[in-house]
Tab-separated table of C-alpha atoms in Angstrom:
chain	number	residue	atom	x	y	z
A	826	MET	CA	0.158	57.769	67.283
A	827	ALA	CA	-0.304	56.322	63.541
A	828	ARG	CA	0.770	52.985	63.295
A	829	ASP	CA	2.552	51.674	60.281
A	830	ILE	CA	0.690	49.184	58.828
A	831	PRO	CA	3.434	46.742	56.683
A	832	GLY	CA	3.022	46.640	52.890
A	833	ARG	CA	1.122	50.015	52.630
A	834	PRO	CA	2.793	51.807	50.811
A	835	ASP	CA	3.136	55.632	51.763
A	836	ALA	CA	2.283	57.176	48.252
A	837	PRO	CA	-0.963	56.817	47.070
A	838	ARG	CA	-1.186	54.714	43.835
A	839	SER	CA	-1.893	56.011	40.630
A	840	SER	CA	-5.233	54.883	39.236
A	841	GLU	CA	-3.842	53.819	35.804
A	842	PRO	CA	-3.025	50.437	34.847
A	843	PRO	CA	0.749	49.854	34.231
A	844	ARG	CA	2.196	50.061	30.602
A	845	SER	CA	2.695	45.844	30.663
A	846	ALA	CA	-0.983	45.419	30.748
A	847	TRP	CA	-2.604	46.881	28.199
A	848	SER	CA	0.551	46.227	26.042
A	849	ALA	CA	0.567	42.350	25.421
A	850	PRO	CA	-3.247	41.510	25.022
A	851	LEU	CA	-3.075	44.388	22.244
A	852	ALA	CA	0.258	42.772	20.686
A	853	VAL	CA	-2.028	39.684	20.530
A	854	LEU	CA	-4.723	41.833	19.037
A	855	VAL	CA	-2.706	43.023	16.417
A	856	ALA	CA	-1.518	39.854	16.082
A	857	ALA	CA	-4.149	38.174	15.199
A	858	ALA	CA	-5.352	40.797	12.719
A	859	ILE	CA	-2.604	40.603	10.155
A	860	PHE	CA	-2.850	36.510	10.709
A	861	GLY	CA	-6.478	36.918	9.553
A	862	TYR	CA	-5.314	40.042	6.260
A	863	LEU	CA	-2.623	37.447	5.170
A	864	ALA	CA	-3.792	34.054	6.095
A	865	LEU	CA	-7.104	33.417	6.504
A	866	PRO	CA	-7.851	33.624	2.587
A	867	TYR	CA	-5.365	30.934	2.184
A	868	LEU	CA	-7.010	28.505	4.673
A	869	SER	CA	-9.914	26.052	3.337
A	870	ARG	CA	-13.306	24.791	4.691
A	871	ARG	CA	-14.532	21.769	3.288
A	872	VAL	CA	-17.466	20.633	2.085
A	873	SER	CA	-18.625	17.563	4.761
A	874	PRO	CA	-17.452	13.905	2.754
A	875	THR	CA	-21.155	13.627	3.514
A	876	GLY	CA	-21.817	15.887	0.994
A	877	LYS	CA	-24.841	15.081	-1.782
A	878	LEU	CA	-22.730	16.168	-3.897
A	879	LEU	CA	-20.223	14.083	-3.692
A	880	GLY	CA	-20.064	10.591	-5.278
A	881	SER	CA	-23.081	11.486	-7.458
A	882	PRO	CA	-23.144	12.181	-10.596
A	883	ALA	CA	-21.839	15.980	-11.458
A	884	PRO	CA	-24.662	18.366	-11.899
A	885	ALA	CA	-24.918	19.124	-16.226
A	886	PHE	CA	-24.826	22.589	-17.745
A	887	SER	CA	-24.244	24.605	-20.847
A	888	LEU	CA	-22.715	27.732	-20.932
A	889	PRO	CA	-21.469	30.624	-22.611
A	890	VAL	CA	-17.234	31.545	-22.883
A	891	ILE	CA	-16.683	34.768	-21.737
A	892	HIS	CA	-12.704	34.010	-22.141
A	893	GLY	CA	-11.036	31.880	-23.818
A	894	GLY	CA	-12.847	28.373	-24.732
A	895	ILE	CA	-11.879	25.002	-25.613
A	896	SER	CA	-11.357	23.052	-29.097
A	897	GLY	CA	-13.851	20.941	-29.730
A	898	ALA	CA	-16.664	21.413	-26.155
A	899	GLU	CA	-19.115	23.297	-28.311
A	900	GLY	CA	-16.659	24.975	-30.299
A	901	ALA	CA	-15.668	28.007	-28.604
A	902	SER	CA	-19.451	29.894	-27.753
A	903	ARG	CA	-20.046	27.496	-25.506
A	904	ILE	CA	-18.857	24.661	-22.753
A	905	SER	CA	-20.854	21.494	-21.241
A	906	LEU	CA	-20.242	19.384	-19.039
A	907	GLN	CA	-20.609	16.285	-21.258
A	908	ALA	CA	-17.864	17.508	-23.824
A	909	LEU	CA	-15.648	16.930	-21.018
A	910	ALA	CA	-16.193	13.457	-20.054
A	911	GLY	CA	-13.880	11.404	-19.640
A	912	ASN	CA	-11.460	14.283	-17.888
A	913	VAL	CA	-10.526	15.019	-13.970
A	914	VAL	CA	-12.340	18.366	-14.394
A	915	VAL	CA	-12.345	21.685	-11.471
A	916	LEU	CA	-14.895	23.998	-12.107
A	917	ASP	CA	-14.297	27.090	-10.320
A	918	PHE	CA	-17.288	29.288	-9.166
A	919	TRP	CA	-16.050	32.930	-8.642
A	920	ALA	CA	-17.529	37.030	-9.380
A	921	SER	CA	-15.427	38.917	-10.193
A	922	TRP	CA	-16.537	41.077	-6.774
A	923	CYS	CA	-14.919	38.099	-4.771
A	924	LYS	CA	-11.828	39.064	-3.288
A	925	PRO	CA	-10.739	35.926	-2.053
A	926	CYS	CA	-11.651	34.629	-5.760
A	927	VAL	CA	-8.519	36.653	-6.452
A	928	ALA	CA	-6.787	34.525	-4.795
A	929	GLN	CA	-8.013	31.062	-5.656
A	930	SER	CA	-7.693	32.321	-9.226
A	931	ARG	CA	-3.821	33.061	-9.234
A	932	ILE	CA	-3.645	29.482	-7.281
A	933	LEU	CA	-5.343	27.674	-10.800
A	934	SER	CA	-3.275	30.602	-13.027
A	935	GLU	CA	-0.239	27.811	-10.798
A	936	ILE	CA	-1.533	25.079	-11.725
A	937	ALA	CA	-3.923	24.958	-14.421
A	938	PRO	CA	-0.433	25.093	-17.386
A	939	ARG	CA	0.969	22.208	-15.006
A	940	HIS	CA	-1.841	19.486	-16.109
A	941	ALA	CA	-2.034	21.065	-19.720
A	942	SER	CA	-1.185	17.377	-21.122
A	943	ASP	CA	-2.710	15.642	-19.007
A	944	LYS	CA	-6.702	14.503	-19.236
A	945	VAL	CA	-7.608	17.406	-15.972
A	946	MET	CA	-9.511	20.424	-17.591
A	947	PHE	CA	-9.693	24.078	-16.114
A	948	VAL	CA	-13.338	25.876	-15.934
A	949	GLY	CA	-13.867	29.432	-14.484
A	950	ILE	CA	-17.603	29.378	-14.347
A	951	ASN	CA	-17.786	33.300	-13.380
A	952	THR	CA	-22.420	33.351	-11.763
A	953	SER	CA	-24.756	36.303	-10.892
A	954	ASP	CA	-22.499	38.914	-11.705
A	955	ASN	CA	-21.984	41.254	-14.004
A	956	PRO	CA	-20.798	40.375	-17.349
A	957	GLU	CA	-18.569	43.201	-19.015
A	958	ARG	CA	-17.060	43.041	-15.129
A	959	ALA	CA	-16.612	39.108	-15.811
A	960	GLU	CA	-15.106	39.477	-18.997
A	961	ALA	CA	-13.173	42.062	-17.635
A	962	PHE	CA	-11.818	40.297	-14.567
A	963	ALA	CA	-11.061	37.695	-17.064
A	964	LYS	CA	-8.764	38.962	-19.010
A	965	SER	CA	-7.089	41.215	-16.452
A	966	HIS	CA	-6.429	38.067	-15.272
A	967	ASP	CA	-4.484	36.343	-17.965
A	968	LEU	CA	-6.098	33.173	-16.914
A	969	PRO	CA	-5.278	30.698	-18.578
A	970	TYR	CA	-8.127	28.684	-18.562
A	971	PRO	CA	-12.037	29.306	-20.422
A	972	SER	CA	-14.740	31.250	-18.137
A	973	VAL	CA	-18.484	30.416	-18.379
A	974	LEU	CA	-20.695	32.827	-17.785
A	975	ASP	CA	-23.575	31.525	-15.171
A	976	ASP	CA	-26.746	32.951	-14.303
A	977	GLY	CA	-26.995	31.790	-11.002
A	978	GLU	CA	-28.632	28.063	-11.355
A	979	VAL	CA	-25.561	26.139	-12.086
A	980	ALA	CA	-24.112	27.103	-8.828
A	981	ASP	CA	-27.335	26.999	-7.212
A	982	ALA	CA	-27.404	23.368	-8.800
A	983	TYR	CA	-23.660	22.835	-7.747
A	984	GLY	CA	-24.430	24.039	-4.490
A	985	ALA	CA	-21.754	26.911	-4.992
A	986	GLN	CA	-23.119	29.308	-1.877
A	987	SER	CA	-20.221	31.248	-1.316
A	988	LEU	CA	-17.357	32.214	-3.230
A	989	PRO	CA	-15.471	30.746	-4.316
A	990	THR	CA	-15.803	27.290	-4.541
A	991	LEU	CA	-14.240	24.478	-5.827
A	992	VAL	CA	-15.946	21.002	-7.293
A	993	VAL	CA	-13.673	18.196	-8.560
A	994	ILE	CA	-14.956	16.384	-10.957
A	995	ASP	CA	-13.125	12.298	-12.155
A	996	PRO	CA	-13.310	10.789	-15.532
A	997	ALA	CA	-16.185	8.957	-15.173
A	998	GLY	CA	-18.861	11.917	-13.777
A	999	ARG	CA	-18.747	12.504	-10.779
A	1000	VAL	CA	-18.761	14.837	-8.209
A	1001	ALA	CA	-14.887	14.026	-6.068
A	1002	ASP	CA	-14.347	16.832	-3.839
A	1003	VAL	CA	-16.343	20.140	-2.541
A	1004	ASN	CA	-14.145	23.110	-0.836
A	1005	VAL	CA	-15.846	26.709	-0.340
A	1006	GLY	CA	-13.827	28.915	0.192
A	1007	VAL	CA	-9.306	29.167	-1.615
A	1008	LEU	CA	-8.159	25.836	-1.547
A	1009	GLY	CA	-4.259	26.026	-1.646
A	1010	PRO	CA	-1.666	24.608	-4.433
A	1011	SER	CA	-1.230	21.486	-2.621
A	1012	GLU	CA	-4.596	20.294	-1.833
A	1013	LEU	CA	-5.903	21.002	-5.199
A	1014	GLU	CA	-3.334	18.669	-6.441
A	1015	GLU	CA	-4.541	16.058	-4.307
A	1016	ALA	CA	-7.986	16.348	-5.188
A	1017	ILE	CA	-7.085	16.505	-8.814
A	1018	GLN	CA	-4.738	13.220	-8.297
A	1019	ALA	CA	-7.546	12.011	-6.120
A	1020	ALA	CA	-9.714	12.124	-8.509
A	1021	ALA	CA	-7.847	10.842	-11.674
A	1022	ARG	CA	-7.269	7.449	-10.157
A	1023	GLN	CA	-10.759	6.625	-10.417
A	1024	PRO	CA	-11.783	4.633	-12.608
A	1025	ALA	CA	-12.624	6.278	-17.123
A	1026	PRO	CA	-16.931	5.276	-17.650
A	1027	GLN	CA	-16.870	2.357	-19.861
A	1028	LEU	CA	-17.655	2.892	-23.517
């Protein structure tokens, strides 16, 4: 005569896990994917404050203009860092094939007009790119600041191996901030204000 074993069901159990067992992990994966797509491009990864460029004189350059121009900065055909001395200078290293660069250009396009009357200059440095595509990018996005073309030499001098990279230079020509990745509006404004508080060069 068979005995009843407590807790032993009479019906065989299904080998398929209950729906609740896999629905929660799936929801987490979907949420992570959405976060990565929408939020991560706007999260920045700052270069360590011990980076070799911070506090050092910014590497000089003179590059041909592909979009816009700055009056007095070697005419409309070239822009040199020397011609921008005494201003806070924001350099945006970008390329037409770089998707995060689109997000960064939108942020810069929003902020640059606010500083039109300030001693703050924005310069996009297109690097290691096709000149025609670079110019088309600048025009199609209607960038309100000039862009210049770099063959990669200036990007190497600034350590801009990943794009976008933003470099903020203070009025004395020293590198005040370096950021790899998309830098948000408030963080960029903070970096500009911090650089502006540094003393201008003694003439």
